[in-house]
Amino acid sequence: MTLDPGQLGQSKADLAETLREMRKRAGRTQVWLAQRCNISQTKLSNIETARITPGLIDVELILSALNAPQELVAEVKALARLANTEWQGKRSSWRRGLEKRQAELAGLEKEAKTLRYFLPAMVTGLLATPEYIRASLGHSPVDTSKTVARKLERQAVLYDTAKQFTFLLTEQAIRWAIIPQAALAVQIDRIASLSHLPNVRIGVIPLGAPVSRGPMNTFTVYDQRLATVEAFTGRIVFQDSRDIADHLDVFFLYERHALFDGDARSLLTQWARACRS
């Protein structure tokens, strides 16, 4: 299935219309279908009017109850997967104000209990020093002062021991010099320091580690309900359970090749020392 950002908003309306028309062609009422699918009639009405987007399980229940032909099942499932995907473009974020994106991230972090970050290219804001954050936003054509402040405020979530964080960083992500070497040494020291927090696991994947898959994208998985993937021009938000499971599988693959605790801190100390020299 080709991912066209322009399709993503329309796909929710298309899915709602398709499910509504399938029910009507089958000669079934909302009450009958809701009972067969063990969902409320209100929820089904909201699905058919695109007020809520059904998950793949709900769609499968509806298709099964309506005895949909197999060729239509595949088409509707593909549409449901697309409807559970959202494109957030960089230009849109710039227009709205980058600090609003920080508020959205803070909301996701507040709701989640288990957060996993795969960082193949750069350090994430939760682990970053103020100088690193400012440098990482240097390409933005808008005022970033409020965004820097919001990113620093978000770091307080790391000290919430009701949450569990795992950060996987490649050597490139840690040593990529978007700031001067002396400042990069301080950034690396901060990562090592945060690895001592009881609810924060920081894994380091050194260059030369034999990993079978290339590190293509930065991504974050919130519990098992949402995954966000970063690209140069924006981010993709996945809510389909299969997409989330796929990203978790990739995360666990890299996690098995990462160094943690003392082994990770030993490497971090070595890299910080190299920056200072």
CSV table of C-alpha atoms in Angstrom, one decimal:
chain,number,residue,atom,x,y,z
A,1,MET,CA,0.0,0.0,0.0
A,2,THR,CA,1.5,3.3,-1.0
A,3,LEU,CA,1.5,6.0,1.7
A,4,ASP,CA,0.3,9.3,0.2
A,5,PRO,CA,0.1,12.0,3.0
A,6,GLY,CA,-2.8,13.6,1.1
A,7,GLN,CA,-4.8,10.4,1.4
A,8,LEU,CA,-4.6,10.0,5.2
A,9,GLY,CA,-7.3,12.5,6.2
A,10,GLN,CA,-9.7,11.4,3.5
A,11,SER,CA,-9.2,7.7,4.4
A,12,LYS,CA,-11.1,8.1,7.6
A,13,ALA,CA,-14.2,9.5,5.8
A,14,ASP,CA,-13.8,6.8,3.1
A,15,LEU,CA,-13.7,4.0,5.7
A,16,ALA,CA,-16.8,5.3,7.5
A,17,GLU,CA,-18.7,5.6,4.2
A,18,THR,CA,-17.6,2.1,3.1
A,19,LEU,CA,-18.7,0.5,6.3
A,20,ARG,CA,-22.0,2.3,6.3
A,21,GLU,CA,-22.8,1.4,2.7
A,22,MET,CA,-21.8,-2.3,3.3
A,23,ARG,CA,-24.3,-2.5,6.2
A,24,LYS,CA,-27.1,-0.9,4.2
A,25,ARG,CA,-26.5,-3.2,1.2
A,26,ALA,CA,-26.7,-6.2,3.6
A,27,GLY,CA,-30.1,-4.9,4.8
A,28,ARG,CA,-28.9,-4.7,8.5
A,29,THR,CA,-29.7,-2.0,11.1
A,30,GLN,CA,-27.1,-0.4,13.3
A,31,VAL,CA,-28.7,-2.0,16.3
A,32,TRP,CA,-28.4,-5.5,14.8
A,33,LEU,CA,-24.8,-5.0,13.7
A,34,ALA,CA,-23.8,-3.5,17.0
A,35,GLN,CA,-25.2,-6.5,18.9
A,36,ARG,CA,-23.4,-8.9,16.6
A,37,CYS,CA,-20.1,-7.1,17.1
A,38,ASN,CA,-20.6,-6.7,20.8
A,39,ILE,CA,-20.2,-2.9,20.6
A,40,SER,CA,-22.7,-0.1,21.5
A,41,GLN,CA,-24.9,1.3,18.8
A,42,THR,CA,-23.5,4.7,19.7
A,43,LYS,CA,-20.0,3.6,18.9
A,44,LEU,CA,-21.1,2.1,15.6
A,45,SER,CA,-22.9,5.3,14.7
A,46,ASN,CA,-19.8,7.3,15.5
A,47,ILE,CA,-17.8,4.9,13.3
A,48,GLU,CA,-20.2,5.3,10.4
A,49,THR,CA,-20.1,9.1,10.6
A,50,ALA,CA,-16.3,9.2,11.0
A,51,ARG,CA,-16.5,10.8,14.5
A,52,ILE,CA,-14.2,8.0,15.7
A,53,THR,CA,-11.8,5.8,13.7
A,54,PRO,CA,-12.3,2.1,14.4
A,55,GLY,CA,-9.3,-0.1,15.1
A,56,LEU,CA,-8.6,-3.1,12.9
A,57,ILE,CA,-10.3,-5.5,15.4
A,58,ASP,CA,-13.6,-3.5,15.2
A,59,VAL,CA,-13.4,-3.5,11.4
A,60,GLU,CA,-12.8,-7.3,11.3
A,61,LEU,CA,-15.8,-7.9,13.5
A,62,ILE,CA,-18.0,-5.7,11.2
A,63,LEU,CA,-16.7,-7.5,8.1
A,64,SER,CA,-17.3,-10.9,9.6
A,65,ALA,CA,-20.8,-10.0,10.8
A,66,LEU,CA,-21.7,-8.8,7.3
A,67,ASN,CA,-20.2,-11.8,5.6
A,68,ALA,CA,-18.1,-9.5,3.3
A,69,PRO,CA,-16.5,-11.2,0.3
A,70,GLN,CA,-12.7,-11.8,0.6
A,71,GLU,CA,-11.7,-9.3,-2.1
A,72,LEU,CA,-13.6,-6.6,-0.2
A,73,VAL,CA,-12.2,-7.7,3.1
A,74,ALA,CA,-8.7,-7.1,1.9
A,75,GLU,CA,-9.6,-3.7,0.5
A,76,VAL,CA,-11.4,-2.5,3.6
A,77,LYS,CA,-8.6,-3.7,5.9
A,78,ALA,CA,-6.1,-1.7,3.9
A,79,LEU,CA,-8.3,1.3,4.2
A,80,ALA,CA,-8.6,0.8,7.9
A,81,ARG,CA,-4.9,0.6,8.3
A,82,LEU,CA,-4.5,3.9,6.4
A,83,ALA,CA,-7.2,5.5,8.4
A,84,ASN,CA,-5.3,4.7,11.6
A,85,THR,CA,-2.2,6.5,10.2
A,86,GLU,CA,-1.6,10.2,10.5
A,87,TRP,CA,0.8,12.5,8.7
A,88,GLN,CA,2.1,15.5,10.6
A,89,GLY,CA,4.1,17.7,8.2
A,90,LYS,CA,7.0,20.0,9.3
A,91,ARG,CA,5.5,23.1,7.6
A,92,SER,CA,2.3,22.6,9.4
A,93,SER,CA,4.1,22.5,12.7
A,94,TRP,CA,6.0,25.6,11.8
A,95,ARG,CA,2.7,27.4,11.1
A,96,ARG,CA,1.1,26.3,14.3
A,97,GLY,CA,4.2,27.0,16.4
A,98,LEU,CA,6.7,24.3,17.3
A,99,GLU,CA,5.9,24.7,21.0
A,100,LYS,CA,2.4,23.3,20.4
A,101,ARG,CA,4.1,20.1,19.2
A,102,GLN,CA,5.9,20.0,22.6
A,103,ALA,CA,2.5,20.2,24.3
A,104,GLU,CA,1.3,17.2,22.3
A,105,LEU,CA,4.4,15.2,23.1
A,106,ALA,CA,4.0,16.1,26.8
A,107,GLY,CA,0.5,14.7,26.6
A,108,LEU,CA,1.6,11.4,25.1
A,109,GLU,CA,4.3,11.1,27.7
A,110,LYS,CA,1.9,11.8,30.5
A,111,GLU,CA,-0.5,9.1,29.4
A,112,ALA,CA,2.0,6.4,28.6
A,113,LYS,CA,3.6,4.1,31.2
A,114,THR,CA,6.2,2.4,29.0
A,115,LEU,CA,8.1,4.5,26.5
A,116,ARG,CA,10.6,3.2,24.0
A,117,TYR,CA,12.8,5.5,21.8
A,118,PHE,CA,15.0,4.3,18.9
A,119,LEU,CA,17.6,7.0,18.0
A,120,PRO,CA,19.8,6.2,15.1
A,121,ALA,CA,20.8,9.7,14.1
A,122,MET,CA,20.5,12.3,17.0
A,123,VAL,CA,19.9,12.6,20.7
A,124,THR,CA,16.2,13.1,21.6
A,125,GLY,CA,15.2,16.3,23.5
A,126,LEU,CA,14.5,14.3,26.7
A,127,LEU,CA,18.2,13.5,27.0
A,128,ALA,CA,19.6,16.7,25.5
A,129,THR,CA,21.4,19.7,27.1
A,130,PRO,CA,20.1,23.2,26.3
A,131,GLU,CA,22.9,23.9,23.9
A,132,TYR,CA,22.2,20.6,22.0
A,133,ILE,CA,18.5,21.4,21.8
A,134,ARG,CA,19.1,24.9,20.5
A,135,ALA,CA,21.5,23.5,17.8
A,136,SER,CA,19.0,20.8,16.8
A,137,LEU,CA,16.4,23.5,16.1
A,138,GLY,CA,18.8,25.7,14.1
A,139,HIS,CA,17.3,24.8,10.8
A,140,SER,CA,13.7,25.9,11.8
A,141,PRO,CA,12.6,29.1,10.0
A,142,VAL,CA,10.7,30.3,13.1
A,143,ASP,CA,11.4,31.5,16.6
A,144,THR,CA,12.4,28.5,18.7
A,145,SER,CA,13.0,30.1,22.1
A,146,LYS,CA,9.6,28.8,23.5
A,147,THR,CA,10.3,25.4,22.0
A,148,VAL,CA,13.6,25.1,23.7
A,149,ALA,CA,12.0,26.0,27.0
A,150,ARG,CA,9.2,23.5,26.5
A,151,LYS,CA,11.7,20.7,25.6
A,152,LEU,CA,13.6,21.4,28.8
A,153,GLU,CA,10.3,21.3,30.9
A,154,ARG,CA,9.4,18.0,29.4
A,155,GLN,CA,12.6,16.4,30.8
A,156,ALA,CA,10.9,16.4,34.2
A,157,VAL,CA,8.9,13.3,33.1
A,158,LEU,CA,12.1,11.2,33.3
A,159,TYR,CA,11.9,11.5,37.1
A,160,ASP,CA,8.4,10.0,37.3
A,161,THR,CA,9.2,6.5,38.6
A,162,ALA,CA,5.7,5.3,37.6
A,163,LYS,CA,7.0,5.3,34.0
A,164,GLN,CA,9.6,3.1,32.4
A,165,PHE,CA,11.9,4.6,29.7
A,166,THR,CA,14.2,2.7,27.3
A,167,PHE,CA,16.4,4.7,24.9
A,168,LEU,CA,18.4,3.0,22.3
A,169,LEU,CA,21.1,5.2,20.7
A,170,THR,CA,23.6,4.3,18.0
A,171,GLU,CA,27.2,5.5,18.3
A,172,GLN,CA,26.5,7.9,15.4
A,173,ALA,CA,23.5,9.5,17.3
A,174,ILE,CA,25.7,10.1,20.3
A,175,ARG,CA,28.8,11.4,18.5
A,176,TRP,CA,27.1,13.4,15.7
A,177,ALA,CA,28.7,16.8,16.2
A,178,ILE,CA,25.9,19.3,15.8
A,179,ILE,CA,27.6,21.3,18.6
A,180,PRO,CA,31.3,21.9,19.3
A,181,GLN,CA,33.3,19.0,20.8
A,182,ALA,CA,33.6,20.5,24.3
A,183,ALA,CA,29.8,20.9,24.4
A,184,LEU,CA,29.3,17.4,22.9
A,185,ALA,CA,31.4,16.0,25.8
A,186,VAL,CA,28.9,17.6,28.2
A,187,GLN,CA,26.0,16.1,26.3
A,188,ILE,CA,27.5,12.7,26.5
A,189,ASP,CA,28.1,13.1,30.2
A,190,ARG,CA,24.4,13.9,30.6
A,191,ILE,CA,23.4,10.7,28.9
A,192,ALA,CA,25.7,8.7,31.2
A,193,SER,CA,24.3,10.5,34.2
A,194,LEU,CA,20.6,9.8,33.3
A,195,SER,CA,21.4,6.1,32.8
A,196,HIS,CA,21.6,5.9,36.6
A,197,LEU,CA,17.9,6.8,37.1
A,198,PRO,CA,16.1,3.6,38.2
A,199,ASN,CA,13.3,3.9,35.6
A,200,VAL,CA,15.6,4.9,32.7
A,201,ARG,CA,17.4,2.3,30.6
A,202,ILE,CA,19.9,3.7,28.1
A,203,GLY,CA,21.3,1.3,25.5
A,204,VAL,CA,24.2,2.1,23.2
A,205,ILE,CA,24.9,0.3,19.9
A,206,PRO,CA,28.5,0.9,18.9
A,207,LEU,CA,29.6,1.0,15.3
A,208,GLY,CA,30.7,-2.4,14.2
A,209,ALA,CA,28.0,-4.2,16.2
A,210,PRO,CA,26.6,-7.0,13.8
A,211,VAL,CA,23.0,-6.0,13.4
A,212,SER,CA,21.0,-7.5,10.5
A,213,ARG,CA,18.8,-4.5,9.9
A,214,GLY,CA,19.9,-1.0,9.0
A,215,PRO,CA,18.8,1.9,11.3
A,216,MET,CA,16.4,3.7,9.0
A,217,ASN,CA,14.3,6.0,11.1
A,218,THR,CA,14.0,7.5,14.5
A,219,PHE,CA,10.8,6.2,16.1
A,220,THR,CA,9.0,6.1,19.5
A,221,VAL,CA,6.5,3.6,20.8
A,222,TYR,CA,4.1,4.6,23.6
A,223,ASP,CA,3.0,1.5,25.4
A,224,GLN,CA,1.4,-0.7,22.7
A,225,ARG,CA,-1.0,1.8,21.4
A,226,LEU,CA,0.9,4.4,19.3
A,227,ALA,CA,4.1,4.7,17.3
A,228,THR,CA,5.6,7.8,15.8
A,229,VAL,CA,8.2,7.8,13.0
A,230,GLU,CA,10.4,10.8,12.1
A,231,ALA,CA,11.2,11.9,8.6
A,232,PHE,CA,12.9,15.0,7.2
A,233,THR,CA,9.6,16.6,6.2
A,234,GLY,CA,7.4,15.4,9.1
A,235,ARG,CA,6.3,12.5,11.1
A,236,ILE,CA,4.0,9.6,10.7
A,237,VAL,CA,1.7,8.5,13.6
A,238,PHE,CA,0.7,4.8,13.5
A,239,GLN,CA,-2.2,3.5,15.6
A,240,ASP,CA,-2.8,0.2,13.8
A,241,SER,CA,-1.8,-2.7,16.1
A,242,ARG,CA,0.1,-4.4,13.3
A,243,ASP,CA,2.2,-1.3,12.6
A,244,ILE,CA,2.9,-0.9,16.4
A,245,ALA,CA,3.9,-4.6,16.7
A,246,ASP,CA,6.2,-4.3,13.7
A,247,HIS,CA,8.0,-1.3,15.3
A,248,LEU,CA,8.3,-3.2,18.6
A,249,ASP,CA,9.9,-6.1,16.9
A,250,VAL,CA,12.5,-3.8,15.3
A,251,PHE,CA,13.1,-2.2,18.7
A,252,PHE,CA,13.6,-5.5,20.4
A,253,LEU,CA,16.0,-6.6,17.7
A,254,TYR,CA,18.2,-3.5,18.3
A,255,GLU,CA,17.8,-3.9,22.1
A,256,ARG,CA,19.4,-7.3,22.0
A,257,HIS,CA,22.5,-5.7,20.4
A,258,ALA,CA,22.8,-2.8,22.7
A,259,LEU,CA,25.1,-2.3,25.7
A,260,PHE,CA,23.5,-1.1,29.0
A,261,ASP,CA,24.5,0.0,32.4
A,262,GLY,CA,28.3,-0.2,33.2
A,263,ASP,CA,29.2,-1.3,29.7
A,264,ALA,CA,27.3,1.6,28.1
A,265,ARG,CA,28.7,4.1,30.6
A,266,SER,CA,32.2,2.9,29.9
A,267,LEU,CA,31.8,3.6,26.2
A,268,LEU,CA,30.2,7.0,26.9
A,269,THR,CA,33.1,8.0,29.1
A,270,GLN,CA,35.5,7.0,26.4
A,271,TRP,CA,33.7,9.1,23.8
A,272,ALA,CA,33.4,12.1,26.1
A,273,ARG,CA,37.1,11.9,26.8
A,274,ALA,CA,37.8,11.8,23.0
A,275,CYS,CA,35.7,15.0,22.6
A,276,ARG,CA,37.7,16.7,25.3
A,277,SER,CA,41.0,15.7,23.8
